[in-house]
PDB file of C-alpha atoms and ligand atoms in Angstrom:
ATOM      1  CA  MET A   1      92.395 195.214 -89.528  1.00 37.00           C
ATOM      2  CA  ALA A   2      88.640 194.982 -89.422  1.00 39.00           C
ATOM      3  CA  LEU A   3      88.914 191.398 -90.602  1.00 40.00           C
ATOM      4  CA  ALA A   4      91.436 190.538 -87.904  1.00 38.00           C
ATOM      5  CA  LEU A   5      89.122 192.033 -85.284  1.00 38.00           C
ATOM      6  CA  ALA A   6      86.175 190.089 -86.607  1.00 37.00           C
ATOM      7  CA  ALA A   7      88.206 186.901 -86.458  1.00 37.00           C
ATOM      8  CA  THR A   8      88.925 187.396 -82.768  1.00 36.00           C
ATOM      9  CA  THR A   9      85.334 188.218 -81.810  1.00 39.00           C
ATOM     10  CA  PRO A  10      84.230 185.520 -79.371  1.00 48.00           C
ATOM     11  CA  SER A  11      81.494 183.244 -80.668  1.00 68.00           C
ATOM     12  CA  ASP A  12      77.979 183.627 -79.304  1.00 86.00           C
ATOM     13  CA  SER A  13      77.607 180.041 -78.230  1.00 94.00           C
ATOM     14  CA  ILE A  14      79.546 177.252 -76.618  1.00 96.00           C
ATOM     15  CA  ALA A  15      79.760 173.499 -76.979  1.00 98.00           C
ATOM     16  CA  LEU A  16      78.675 171.510 -73.946  1.00 98.00           C
ATOM     17  CA  ASP A  17      80.038 168.028 -73.270  1.00 98.00           C
ATOM     18  CA  VAL A  18      78.735 165.809 -70.516  1.00 98.00           C
ATOM     19  CA  GLU A  19      81.134 162.871 -70.274  1.00 98.00           C
ATOM     20  CA  GLY A  20      80.149 159.767 -68.319  1.00 98.00           C
ATOM     21  CA  VAL A  21      78.525 161.767 -65.549  1.00 98.00           C
ATOM     22  CA  SER A  22      77.105 160.020 -62.523  1.00 98.00           C
ATOM     23  CA  HIS A  23      75.951 162.101 -59.610  1.00 98.00           C
ATOM     24  CA  ARG A  24      75.031 161.339 -56.034  1.00 97.00           C
ATOM     25  CA  TYR A  25      73.655 163.529 -53.291  1.00 97.00           C
ATOM     26  CA  GLU A  26      74.336 162.766 -49.676  1.00 94.00           C
ATOM     27  CA  ARG A  27      71.741 163.550 -47.071  1.00 90.00           C
ATOM     28  CA  ASP A  28      71.731 162.446 -43.430  1.00 91.00           C
ATOM     29  CA  GLY A  29      74.396 159.880 -44.236  1.00 93.00           C
ATOM     30  CA  THR A  30      72.303 158.299 -47.007  1.00 95.00           C
ATOM     31  CA  GLU A  31      73.373 158.473 -50.609  1.00 95.00           C
ATOM     32  CA  LEU A  32      70.935 159.161 -53.378  1.00 97.00           C
ATOM     33  CA  GLN A  33      72.113 158.359 -56.879  1.00 97.00           C
ATOM     34  CA  VAL A  34      70.595 160.814 -59.306  1.00 98.00           C
ATOM     35  CA  LEU A  35      72.458 160.496 -62.609  1.00 98.00           C
ATOM     36  CA  ASP A  36      73.815 157.267 -64.034  1.00 98.00           C
ATOM     37  CA  ASN A  37      76.615 157.547 -66.578  1.00 98.00           C
ATOM     38  CA  VAL A  38      75.063 160.301 -68.680  1.00 98.00           C
ATOM     39  CA  SER A  39      77.002 161.334 -71.784  1.00 98.00           C
ATOM     40  CA  LEU A  40      75.763 164.084 -74.025  1.00 97.00           C
ATOM     41  CA  THR A  41      77.340 166.419 -76.567  1.00 98.00           C
ATOM     42  CA  ILE A  42      75.641 169.647 -77.534  1.00 98.00           C
ATOM     43  CA  ALA A  43      77.039 171.603 -80.472  1.00 97.00           C
ATOM     44  CA  PRO A  44      77.465 175.384 -80.350  1.00 97.00           C
ATOM     45  CA  GLY A  45      74.144 177.024 -81.149  1.00 96.00           C
ATOM     46  CA  GLU A  46      72.187 173.790 -80.881  1.00 97.00           C
ATOM     47  CA  PHE A  47      68.812 173.657 -79.100  1.00 98.00           C
ATOM     48  CA  VAL A  48      68.361 170.487 -77.063  1.00 98.00           C
ATOM     49  CA  ALA A  49      65.339 169.545 -74.966  1.00 98.00           C
ATOM     50  CA  LEU A  50      65.432 167.145 -72.021  1.00 98.00           C
ATOM     51  CA  LEU A  51      62.399 165.081 -71.060  1.00 97.00           C
ATOM     52  CA  GLY A  52      62.092 162.720 -68.145  1.00 95.00           C
ATOM     53  CA  PRO A  53      59.967 161.695 -65.173  1.00 94.00           C
ATOM     54  CA  SER A  54      59.676 163.974 -62.163  1.00 95.00           C
ATOM     55  CA  GLY A  55      62.595 163.587 -59.765  1.00 96.00           C
ATOM     56  CA  CYS A  56      64.834 161.760 -62.254  1.00 96.00           C
ATOM     57  CA  GLY A  57      67.625 164.331 -62.217  1.00 97.00           C
ATOM     58  CA  LYS A  58      66.882 166.884 -64.947  1.00 97.00           C
ATOM     59  CA  SER A  59      67.426 169.966 -62.797  1.00 96.00           C
ATOM     60  CA  THR A  60      70.552 168.340 -61.414  1.00 98.00           C
ATOM     61  CA  LEU A  61      71.938 168.023 -64.933  1.00 98.00           C
ATOM     62  CA  LEU A  62      71.275 171.713 -65.554  1.00 97.00           C
ATOM     63  CA  ARG A  63      72.946 172.643 -62.266  1.00 97.00           C
ATOM     64  CA  LEU A  64      76.015 170.664 -63.299  1.00 98.00           C
ATOM     65  CA  ALA A  65      76.131 172.500 -66.638  1.00 98.00           C
ATOM     66  CA  ALA A  66      75.740 175.812 -64.826  1.00 97.00           C
ATOM     67  CA  GLY A  67      78.691 174.942 -62.593  1.00 97.00           C
ATOM     68  CA  LEU A  68      76.561 174.988 -59.430  1.00 97.00           C
ATOM     69  CA  GLU A  69      77.446 171.355 -58.706  1.00 96.00           C
ATOM     70  CA  THR A  70      80.462 169.211 -59.518  1.00 96.00           C
ATOM     71  CA  PRO A  71      79.705 165.688 -60.749  1.00 97.00           C
ATOM     72  CA  THR A  72      80.562 162.803 -58.438  1.00 97.00           C
ATOM     73  CA  THR A  73      82.010 160.952 -61.445  1.00 98.00           C
ATOM     74  CA  GLY A  74      82.693 162.112 -64.996  1.00 98.00           C
ATOM     75  CA  ARG A  75      83.222 165.553 -66.476  1.00 98.00           C
ATOM     76  CA  VAL A  76      81.188 168.456 -67.770  1.00 98.00           C
ATOM     77  CA  LEU A  77      83.044 170.599 -70.315  1.00 98.00           C
ATOM     78  CA  GLU A  78      82.463 173.885 -72.116  1.00 97.00           C
ATOM     79  CA  ASP A  79      84.371 174.139 -75.365  1.00 97.00           C
ATOM     80  CA  GLY A  80      86.538 171.309 -74.060  1.00 97.00           C
ATOM     81  CA  ARG A  81      87.370 172.930 -70.695  1.00 97.00           C
ATOM     82  CA  PRO A  82      86.026 171.529 -67.418  1.00 97.00           C
ATOM     83  CA  ILE A  83      83.226 173.568 -65.851  1.00 97.00           C
ATOM     84  CA  THR A  84      84.183 174.163 -62.239  1.00 93.00           C
ATOM     85  CA  ALA A  85      82.185 177.217 -61.191  1.00 96.00           C
ATOM     86  CA  PRO A  86      79.257 179.348 -62.294  1.00 95.00           C
ATOM     87  CA  ASN A  87      80.011 181.853 -65.032  1.00 93.00           C
ATOM     88  CA  PRO A  88      77.804 184.512 -66.626  1.00 91.00           C
ATOM     89  CA  ASP A  89      78.392 182.877 -70.018  1.00 94.00           C
ATOM     90  CA  ARG A  90      76.251 180.000 -68.754  1.00 96.00           C
ATOM     91  CA  ILE A  91      72.982 181.159 -67.288  1.00 95.00           C
ATOM     92  CA  LEU A  92      70.418 178.958 -65.601  1.00 95.00           C
ATOM     93  CA  VAL A  93      66.840 180.133 -65.435  1.00 93.00           C
ATOM     94  CA  PHE A  94      65.571 178.221 -62.412  1.00 87.00           C
ATOM     95  CA  GLN A  95      62.466 176.073 -62.376  1.00 81.00           C
ATOM     96  CA  ASP A  96      60.760 178.467 -59.987  1.00 80.00           C
ATOM     97  CA  ALA A  97      62.443 181.608 -61.169  1.00 75.00           C
ATOM     98  CA  THR A  98      61.296 184.333 -58.842  1.00 85.00           C
ATOM     99  CA  LEU A  99      62.024 187.998 -59.178  1.00 94.00           C
ATOM    100  CA  PHE A 100      63.211 190.005 -56.190  1.00 96.00           C
ATOM    101  CA  PRO A 101      59.876 191.393 -54.952  1.00 96.00           C
ATOM    102  CA  TRP A 102      61.403 194.604 -53.636  1.00 98.00           C
ATOM    103  CA  ARG A 103      63.027 195.535 -56.938  1.00 97.00           C
ATOM    104  CA  THR A 104      61.393 196.861 -60.091  1.00 98.00           C
ATOM    105  CA  VAL A 105      61.564 194.891 -63.325  1.00 98.00           C
ATOM    106  CA  ARG A 106      64.458 197.073 -64.487  1.00 98.00           C
ATOM    107  CA  ALA A 107      66.332 196.624 -61.211  1.00 98.00           C
ATOM    108  CA  ASN A 108      65.709 192.878 -61.296  1.00 97.00           C
ATOM    109  CA  ILE A 109      67.160 192.652 -64.796  1.00 97.00           C
ATOM    110  CA  ALA A 110      70.104 194.822 -63.741  1.00 97.00           C
ATOM    111  CA  THR A 111      71.080 192.475 -60.897  1.00 95.00           C
ATOM    112  CA  GLY A 112      73.699 190.431 -62.751  1.00 92.00           C
ATOM    113  CA  LEU A 113      75.343 193.403 -64.440  1.00 95.00           C
ATOM    114  CA  GLU A 114      75.376 195.274 -61.130  1.00 95.00           C
ATOM    115  CA  ALA A 115      77.041 192.369 -59.327  1.00 93.00           C
ATOM    116  CA  ARG A 116      79.771 192.277 -61.947  1.00 93.00           C
ATOM    117  CA  GLY A 117      80.249 196.059 -61.994  1.00 95.00           C
ATOM    118  CA  LEU A 118      79.116 196.221 -65.622  1.00 95.00           C
ATOM    119  CA  LEU A 119      76.109 198.488 -65.231  1.00 94.00           C
ATOM    120  CA  GLY A 120      77.887 201.494 -66.724  1.00 95.00           C
ATOM    121  CA  GLU A 121      79.311 199.598 -69.654  1.00 94.00           C
ATOM    122  CA  LYS A 122      76.353 197.370 -70.457  1.00 93.00           C
ATOM    123  CA  GLY A 123      73.406 199.163 -68.896  1.00 94.00           C
ATOM    124  CA  HIS A 124      72.005 199.873 -72.380  1.00 94.00           C
ATOM    125  CA  ARG A 125      71.385 196.118 -72.747  1.00 93.00           C
ATOM    126  CA  ILE A 126      68.607 196.399 -70.151  1.00 96.00           C
ATOM    127  CA  ASP A 127      66.428 198.429 -72.500  1.00 95.00           C
ATOM    128  CA  GLU A 128      67.261 196.069 -75.350  1.00 91.00           C
ATOM    129  CA  VAL A 129      66.199 192.939 -73.469  1.00 91.00           C
ATOM    130  CA  LEU A 130      63.107 194.667 -72.065  1.00 94.00           C
ATOM    131  CA  LYS A 131      62.121 195.240 -75.676  1.00 89.00           C
ATOM    132  CA  LEU A 132      62.971 191.665 -76.653  1.00 83.00           C
ATOM    133  CA  VAL A 133      60.602 190.230 -74.057  1.00 84.00           C
ATOM    134  CA  LYS A 134      58.054 192.978 -74.754  1.00 86.00           C
ATOM    135  CA  LEU A 135      58.146 194.519 -71.306  1.00 94.00           C
ATOM    136  CA  GLU A 136      59.458 197.943 -72.279  1.00 94.00           C
ATOM    137  CA  GLY A 137      56.379 199.620 -70.814  1.00 97.00           C
ATOM    138  CA  PHE A 138      56.770 197.815 -67.501  1.00 98.00           C
ATOM    139  CA  ALA A 139      60.344 198.602 -66.478  1.00 98.00           C
ATOM    140  CA  ASP A 140      59.229 200.427 -63.351  1.00 98.00           C
ATOM    141  CA  PHE A 141      56.648 197.890 -62.234  1.00 98.00           C
ATOM    142  CA  TYR A 142      57.223 195.700 -59.198  1.00 98.00           C
ATOM    143  CA  PRO A 143      56.843 191.911 -59.532  1.00 96.00           C
ATOM    144  CA  HIS A 144      53.460 191.860 -57.743  1.00 96.00           C
ATOM    145  CA  GLN A 145      52.165 194.209 -60.424  1.00 97.00           C
ATOM    146  CA  LEU A 146      52.938 191.714 -63.215  1.00 94.00           C
ATOM    147  CA  SER A 147      50.982 188.772 -64.578  1.00 90.00           C
ATOM    148  CA  GLY A 148      52.549 185.300 -64.269  1.00 84.00           C
ATOM    149  CA  GLY A 149      53.612 185.351 -67.918  1.00 83.00           C
ATOM    150  CA  MET A 150      55.155 188.803 -67.605  1.00 89.00           C
ATOM    151  CA  ALA A 151      57.089 187.687 -64.535  1.00 91.00           C
ATOM    152  CA  GLN A 152      58.480 184.731 -66.457  1.00 88.00           C
ATOM    153  CA  ARG A 153      59.407 187.016 -69.343  1.00 88.00           C
ATOM    154  CA  ALA A 154      61.190 189.305 -66.883  1.00 93.00           C
ATOM    155  CA  ALA A 155      63.084 186.303 -65.481  1.00 92.00           C
ATOM    156  CA  LEU A 156      64.108 185.398 -69.014  1.00 89.00           C
ATOM    157  CA  ALA A 157      65.227 188.992 -69.634  1.00 92.00           C
ATOM    158  CA  ARG A 158      67.282 188.865 -66.426  1.00 94.00           C
ATOM    159  CA  ALA A 159      69.149 185.924 -67.953  1.00 93.00           C
ATOM    160  CA  LEU A 160      69.442 187.361 -71.467  1.00 89.00           C
ATOM    161  CA  VAL A 161      70.911 190.685 -70.343  1.00 92.00           C
ATOM    162  CA  ASN A 162      74.115 188.784 -69.593  1.00 90.00           C
ATOM    163  CA  ASP A 163      74.331 187.646 -73.235  1.00 90.00           C
ATOM    164  CA  PRO A 164      74.732 184.005 -72.226  1.00 94.00           C
ATOM    165  CA  LYS A 165      76.500 181.651 -74.597  1.00 96.00           C
ATOM    166  CA  LEU A 166      74.657 178.757 -73.002  1.00 97.00           C
ATOM    167  CA  LEU A 167      71.107 179.245 -71.785  1.00 97.00           C
ATOM    168  CA  LEU A 168      69.857 176.567 -69.403  1.00 97.00           C
ATOM    169  CA  LEU A 169      66.101 176.661 -69.012  1.00 96.00           C
ATOM    170  CA  ASP A 170      64.339 174.628 -66.341  1.00 95.00           C
ATOM    171  CA  GLU A 171      60.662 174.300 -67.258  1.00 93.00           C
ATOM    172  CA  PRO A 172      60.504 178.027 -67.944  1.00 89.00           C
ATOM    173  CA  PHE A 173      56.886 178.031 -69.083  1.00 86.00           C
ATOM    174  CA  GLY A 174      55.541 175.526 -66.592  1.00 81.00           C
ATOM    175  CA  LYS A 175      53.209 177.902 -64.821  1.00 71.00           C
ATOM    176  CA  LEU A 176      51.794 179.651 -67.851  1.00 76.00           C
ATOM    177  CA  ASP A 177      48.364 179.242 -69.373  1.00 79.00           C
ATOM    178  CA  SER A 178      48.459 177.507 -72.737  1.00 85.00           C
ATOM    179  CA  LEU A 179      48.064 180.645 -74.859  1.00 83.00           C
ATOM    180  CA  THR A 180      50.821 182.561 -73.098  1.00 79.00           C
ATOM    181  CA  ARG A 181      52.916 179.443 -73.264  1.00 84.00           C
ATOM    182  CA  LEU A 182      52.570 179.279 -77.050  1.00 88.00           C
ATOM    183  CA  ARG A 183      53.503 182.926 -77.356  1.00 82.00           C
ATOM    184  CA  MET A 184      56.529 182.493 -75.099  1.00 83.00           C
ATOM    185  CA  GLN A 185      57.704 179.443 -77.017  1.00 90.00           C
ATOM    186  CA  ASN A 186      57.721 181.482 -80.216  1.00 90.00           C
ATOM    187  CA  GLU A 187      59.480 184.347 -78.493  1.00 84.00           C
ATOM    188  CA  LEU A 188      62.136 182.011 -77.157  1.00 90.00           C
ATOM    189  CA  LEU A 189      62.701 180.619 -80.647  1.00 93.00           C
ATOM    190  CA  ASP A 190      63.098 184.125 -82.068  1.00 89.00           C
ATOM    191  CA  LEU A 191      65.555 185.015 -79.313  1.00 85.00           C
ATOM    192  CA  TRP A 192      67.540 181.858 -79.893  1.00 92.00           C
ATOM    193  CA  LYS A 193      67.692 182.511 -83.637  1.00 91.00           C
ATOM    194  CA  SER A 194      68.803 186.115 -83.247  1.00 87.00           C
ATOM    195  CA  ALA A 195      71.170 185.735 -80.283  1.00 86.00           C
ATOM    196  CA  GLY A 196      72.680 182.418 -81.365  1.00 91.00           C
ATOM    197  CA  PHE A 197      73.228 180.913 -77.899  1.00 95.00           C
ATOM    198  CA  THR A 198      73.298 177.185 -77.189  1.00 97.00           C
ATOM    199  CA  ALA A 199      70.081 176.147 -75.445  1.00 97.00           C
ATOM    200  CA  LEU A 200      69.311 173.268 -73.099  1.00 98.00           C
ATOM    201  CA  LEU A 201      65.663 173.190 -72.091  1.00 98.00           C
ATOM    202  CA  VAL A 202      64.089 170.939 -69.491  1.00 97.00           C
ATOM    203  CA  THR A 203      60.402 170.437 -70.070  1.00 96.00           C
ATOM    204  CA  HIS A 204      57.750 167.898 -69.177  1.00 92.00           C
ATOM    205  CA  ASP A 205      55.842 168.807 -72.311  1.00 93.00           C
ATOM    206  CA  VAL A 206      56.635 166.514 -75.251  1.00 95.00           C
ATOM    207  CA  GLU A 207      54.981 168.876 -77.713  1.00 94.00           C
ATOM    208  CA  GLU A 208      56.998 171.826 -76.471  1.00 95.00           C
ATOM    209  CA  ALA A 209      60.199 169.818 -76.888  1.00 97.00           C
ATOM    210  CA  LEU A 210      59.253 168.889 -80.447  1.00 97.00           C
ATOM    211  CA  LEU A 211      58.203 172.396 -81.414  1.00 96.00           C
ATOM    212  CA  LEU A 212      61.417 173.975 -80.221  1.00 97.00           C
ATOM    213  CA  ALA A 213      64.388 171.654 -80.178  1.00 98.00           C
ATOM    214  CA  ASP A 214      66.847 170.327 -82.756  1.00 97.00           C
ATOM    215  CA  ARG A 215      67.180 167.245 -80.606  1.00 98.00           C
ATOM    216  CA  VAL A 216      65.086 165.722 -77.823  1.00 98.00           C
ATOM    217  CA  ILE A 217      66.662 163.518 -75.176  1.00 98.00           C
ATOM    218  CA  VAL A 218      64.633 161.254 -72.913  1.00 97.00           C
ATOM    219  CA  LEU A 219      65.888 160.323 -69.460  1.00 97.00           C
ATOM    220  CA  SER A 220      64.860 157.287 -67.428  1.00 96.00           C
ATOM    221  CA  ASP A 221      63.578 157.260 -63.875  1.00 96.00           C
ATOM    222  CA  ARG A 222      66.152 158.131 -61.211  1.00 97.00           C
ATOM    223  CA  PRO A 223      69.003 157.546 -61.453  1.00 97.00           C
ATOM    224  CA  ALA A 224      68.605 159.139 -64.858  1.00 97.00           C
ATOM    225  CA  ALA A 225      70.236 157.510 -67.846  1.00 98.00           C
ATOM    226  CA  ILE A 226      69.605 158.500 -71.450  1.00 98.00           C
ATOM    227  CA  ILE A 227      67.045 156.079 -72.867  1.00 96.00           C
ATOM    228  CA  ALA A 228      66.182 157.730 -76.167  1.00 95.00           C
ATOM    229  CA  GLU A 229      67.237 160.528 -78.414  1.00 96.00           C
ATOM    230  CA  VAL A 230      65.475 161.913 -81.473  1.00 95.00           C
ATOM    231  CA  ARG A 231      66.566 164.517 -83.963  1.00 97.00           C
ATOM    232  CA  VAL A 232      63.890 166.938 -85.148  1.00 97.00           C
ATOM    233  CA  ASP A 233      64.751 168.096 -88.645  1.00 94.00           C
ATOM    234  CA  GLU A 234      61.590 170.093 -89.334  1.00 94.00           C
ATOM    235  CA  PRO A 235      62.275 173.752 -90.138  1.00 94.00           C
ATOM    236  CA  HIS A 236      60.680 176.476 -88.024  1.00 92.00           C
ATOM    237  CA  PRO A 237      57.922 177.526 -87.674  1.00 91.00           C
ATOM    238  CA  ARG A 238      56.730 174.010 -86.889  1.00 95.00           C
ATOM    239  CA  GLN A 239      53.141 172.890 -86.888  1.00 92.00           C
ATOM    240  CA  ARG A 240      52.173 170.662 -83.982  1.00 89.00           C
ATOM    241  CA  ASP A 241      49.966 168.550 -86.262  1.00 92.00           C
ATOM    242  CA  ASP A 242      52.747 167.986 -88.785  1.00 94.00           C
ATOM    243  CA  ALA A 243      52.773 164.242 -89.545  1.00 95.00           C
ATOM    244  CA  SER A 244      56.438 163.705 -88.689  1.00 95.00           C
ATOM    245  CA  LEU A 245      56.070 165.572 -85.382  1.00 96.00           C
ATOM    246  CA  VAL A 246      52.994 163.530 -84.503  1.00 95.00           C
ATOM    247  CA  ALA A 247      54.960 160.334 -85.163  1.00 95.00           C
ATOM    248  CA  LEU A 248      57.873 161.562 -83.040  1.00 96.00           C
ATOM    249  CA  ARG A 249      55.475 162.559 -80.273  1.00 95.00           C
ATOM    250  CA  ARG A 250      54.035 159.084 -80.234  1.00 94.00           C
ATOM    251  CA  ALA A 251      57.490 157.512 -80.075  1.00 94.00           C
ATOM    252  CA  LEU A 252      58.596 159.825 -77.248  1.00 95.00           C
ATOM    253  CA  LEU A 253      55.454 159.226 -75.208  1.00 94.00           C
ATOM    254  CA  GLU A 254      56.068 155.523 -75.539  1.00 92.00           C
ATOM    255  CA  GLU A 255      59.639 155.960 -74.295  1.00 91.00           C
ATOM    256  CA  LEU A 256      58.219 157.847 -71.329  1.00 91.00           C
ATOM    257  CA  GLY A 257      55.914 154.935 -70.634  1.00 88.00           C
ATOM    258  CA  ILE A 258      52.774 156.818 -71.567  1.00 84.00           C
ATOM    259  CA  SER A 259      50.255 155.260 -73.926  1.00 65.00           C
ATOM    260  CA  HIS A 260      49.969 157.080 -77.250  1.00 53.00           C
ATOM    261  CA  ASP A 261      46.244 157.446 -76.812  1.00 53.00           C
ATOM    262  CA  VAL A 262      46.886 160.234 -74.319  1.00 49.00           C
TER     263      VAL A 262
HETATM  264  N1  LIG B   1      70.667 169.305 -52.949  1.00 89.93           N
HETATM  265  C1  LIG B   1      70.115 168.101 -52.892  1.00 89.93           C
HETATM  266  N2  LIG B   1      70.368 167.259 -51.864  1.00 89.93           N
HETATM  267  C2  LIG B   1      69.831 166.040 -51.811  1.00 89.93           C
HETATM  268  N3  LIG B   1      69.005 165.551 -52.753  1.00 89.93           N
HETATM  269  C3  LIG B   1      68.713 166.340 -53.807  1.00 89.93           C
HETATM  270  C4  LIG B   1      69.249 167.660 -53.936  1.00 89.93           C
HETATM  271  N4  LIG B   1      68.781 168.192 -55.080  1.00 89.93           N
HETATM  272  C5  LIG B   1      67.989 167.267 -55.637  1.00 89.93           C
HETATM  273  N5  LIG B   1      67.947 166.162 -54.881  1.00 89.93           N
HETATM  274  C6  LIG B   1      67.242 164.916 -55.185  1.00 89.93           C
HETATM  275  O1  LIG B   1      67.698 164.472 -56.457  1.00 89.93           O
HETATM  276  C7  LIG B   1      66.622 163.896 -57.201  1.00 89.93           C
HETATM  277  C8  LIG B   1      66.561 164.573 -58.558  1.00 89.93           C
HETATM  278  O2  LIG B   1      66.202 165.926 -58.369  1.00 89.93           O
HETATM  279  P1  LIG B   1      66.039 166.921 -59.589  1.00 89.93           P
HETATM  280  O3  LIG B   1      65.627 168.221 -59.045  1.00 89.93           O
HETATM  281  O4  LIG B   1      67.284 166.888 -60.413  1.00 89.93           O
HETATM  282  O5  LIG B   1      64.853 166.206 -60.409  1.00 89.93           O
HETATM  283  P2  LIG B   1      64.025 166.702 -61.675  1.00 89.93           P
HETATM  284  O6  LIG B   1      64.177 165.658 -62.737  1.00 89.93           O
HETATM  285  O7  LIG B   1      64.399 168.087 -62.027  1.00 89.93           O
HETATM  286  O8  LIG B   1      62.516 166.629 -61.147  1.00 89.93           O
HETATM  287  P3  LIG B   1      61.240 167.583 -61.513  1.00 89.93           P
HETATM  288  O9  LIG B   1      60.798 167.162 -62.887  1.00 89.93           O
HETATM  289  O10 LIG B   1      60.223 167.203 -60.486  1.00 89.93           O
HETATM  290  O11 LIG B   1      61.678 168.993 -61.442  1.00 89.93           O
HETATM  291  C9  LIG B   1      65.374 164.056 -56.332  1.00 89.93           C
HETATM  292  O12 LIG B   1      65.112 162.825 -55.708  1.00 89.93           O
HETATM  293  C10 LIG B   1      65.741 165.110 -55.315  1.00 89.93           C
HETATM  294  O13 LIG B   1      65.130 164.867 -54.072  1.00 89.93           O
HETATM  295 MG1  LIG B   2      63.427 169.873 -61.904  1.00 89.93          MG
END
């Protein structure tokens, strides 16, 4: 019986398939092509990083995976089924994730559960994620009473409380100082290892991509097409000065059109 139950337990992660996706926005009667025939398969539990020039369409790709947009052409699938709407299994942490200023950290994290009427059943998860992001002493603080790094950790906790199977992260550490950033990168890795979700991270930081991801994908200028893809086989914890990472960094910077002397 126990075995049968275990066999039916849903997995903690999902497979994401982007199949021949092109996407256009229309504004004032003018069309803007943003994605150009992007195809990408992410295995359950895989950690993929996306790099690309500003404005090329990275956030758009995340919004498509979150179900916030429908592609003009092509399909986006989760475990083989088309994604047609947002779903708490797929959580997007926005590029400028802001907390609700009038709600405490705890109330901010509770938002998703509250909206789905799950506060009674899953309210205990709030304390668990507060602990995960090391904010347990700050549950009753308001956002203006937090540092920038703490606010970003709270935004991450607000996503994690929903136990996402796919976590979509849009430059989550962009505004952090370099020390906090390093700490958060390690925390994210620990969370990913323990929770087992599939992760798709947009970053403009080549080093961050190489330190975290199993695979790094480089997009071209808008309309974004995939121009390079590297697999990072180094085990964690990774050292940024590891020779193979340095070589990959050089190759990726070249793909991005940046001289390797930078
Ligand atoms: N809702 C929208 N309507 C019209 N145009 C949009 C919309 N959202 C994004 N765009 C346009 O699509 C292009 C790609 O935007 P997107 O946010 O995906 O880029 P990005 O790669 O995430 O850039 P950045 O690195 O600066 O965050 C931009 O030119 C942007 O102006
Ligand atoms: Mg963006």
